[in-house]
Coordinates of C-alpha atoms in Angstrom, one line a residue:
M1 CA 18.8 -16.7 15.5
E2 CA 21.4 -14.4 14.0
L3 CA 19.9 -14.9 10.5
L4 CA 16.6 -13.5 11.9
F5 CA 18.3 -10.4 13.2
A6 CA 20.1 -9.9 9.9
V7 CA 16.9 -10.2 8.0
L8 CA 15.1 -7.8 10.3
G9 CA 18.0 -5.3 9.9
G10 CA 17.7 -5.6 6.1
I11 CA 14.0 -5.0 6.3
L12 CA 14.6 -1.8 8.4
I13 CA 17.3 -0.6 6.0
G14 CA 15.1 -1.2 3.0
A15 CA 12.3 0.8 4.7
V16 CA 14.7 3.6 5.2
A17 CA 15.8 3.4 1.5
H18 CA 12.1 3.8 0.5
V19 CA 11.7 6.9 2.6
V20 CA 15.0 8.5 1.7
L21 CA 14.8 8.3 -2.1
P22 CA 12.4 10.3 -4.3
W23 CA 9.5 8.9 -6.3
H24 CA 7.6 7.5 -3.3
G25 CA 4.4 7.4 -5.2
T26 CA 5.8 5.3 -8.0
R27 CA 6.9 2.3 -6.0
G28 CA 5.1 0.0 -3.6
V29 CA 5.7 0.6 0.1
L30 CA 7.0 -3.0 0.6
V31 CA 9.4 -3.1 -2.3
G32 CA 12.3 -1.6 -0.3
P33 CA 11.8 -3.7 2.9
S34 CA 11.3 -6.9 1.0
V35 CA 14.4 -6.4 -1.2
G36 CA 16.5 -5.4 1.8
G37 CA 15.4 -8.4 3.8
T38 CA 16.0 -10.8 1.0
A39 CA 19.4 -9.4 0.2
A40 CA 20.4 -9.5 3.8
A41 CA 19.3 -13.2 4.0
V42 CA 21.1 -14.2 0.8
L43 CA 24.3 -12.3 1.8
W44 CA 24.2 -13.8 5.3
E45 CA 23.9 -17.3 4.1
A46 CA 26.5 -16.9 1.4
L47 CA 29.0 -15.5 3.9
T48 CA 28.3 -18.3 6.4
W49 CA 28.8 -20.9 3.7
A50 CA 32.1 -19.1 2.9
G51 CA 33.2 -19.8 6.5
W52 CA 32.6 -16.4 8.1
R53 CA 31.7 -16.8 11.8
Y54 CA 28.4 -15.6 13.2
D55 CA 30.0 -13.7 16.1
G56 CA 32.4 -11.8 13.8
G57 CA 31.7 -8.2 13.2
W58 CA 32.4 -8.2 9.5
I59 CA 29.6 -10.5 8.6
W60 CA 27.2 -8.0 10.0
V61 CA 28.8 -5.1 8.2
V62 CA 28.8 -6.8 4.8
A63 CA 25.3 -8.3 5.1
L64 CA 23.6 -5.1 6.3
V65 CA 25.6 -2.6 4.1
G66 CA 25.1 -5.0 1.1
A67 CA 21.4 -5.1 1.8
G68 CA 21.2 -1.3 2.0
V69 CA 23.1 -0.9 -1.3
V70 CA 20.8 -3.5 -3.1
A71 CA 17.7 -1.8 -1.7
L72 CA 18.9 1.6 -2.7
V73 CA 19.8 0.5 -6.2
V74 CA 16.5 -1.3 -6.8
E75 CA 14.4 1.6 -5.5
W76 CA 16.3 4.1 -7.5
V77 CA 16.0 2.1 -10.8
L78 CA 12.4 1.4 -10.3
G79 CA 11.5 5.0 -9.4
R80 CA 13.4 6.5 -12.4
R81 CA 12.0 3.9 -14.8
R82 CA 8.4 4.4 -13.7
A83 CA 8.7 8.2 -13.8
A84 CA 10.1 7.9 -17.4
Q85 CA 7.4 5.5 -18.5
D86 CA 4.7 7.7 -17.0
S87 CA 6.1 10.7 -18.8
D88 CA 6.2 8.9 -22.1
F89 CA 2.7 7.6 -21.6
F90 CA 1.5 11.2 -20.9
E91 CA 3.2 12.5 -24.0
R92 CA 1.6 9.8 -26.1
L93 CA -1.8 10.7 -24.7
K94 CA -1.3 14.3 -25.5
A95 CA -0.2 13.5 -29.0
Q96 CA -3.4 11.5 -29.6
G97 CA -5.5 14.3 -28.4
A98 CA -7.1 12.2 -25.6

């Protein structure tokens, strides 16, 4: 049951990461939530396998903050990369005279 709450928290944090960062139009709306939820699930399971207790506070902090960091990094990289590729494509089109 705790894993479900951790994944839901990661999804919400990923959604916030999508809204907070620029380049909204260059990323899909579900990229942030899906990355955040997946990162939270992976971190939660890794920490439980490492022996961290479900009722401990640190497992929640590490899983949710880690999910937020992963979602922010992925969204930032994808947004910058797509903006750069779109700019390069536009410049190529201008150079071809199309």
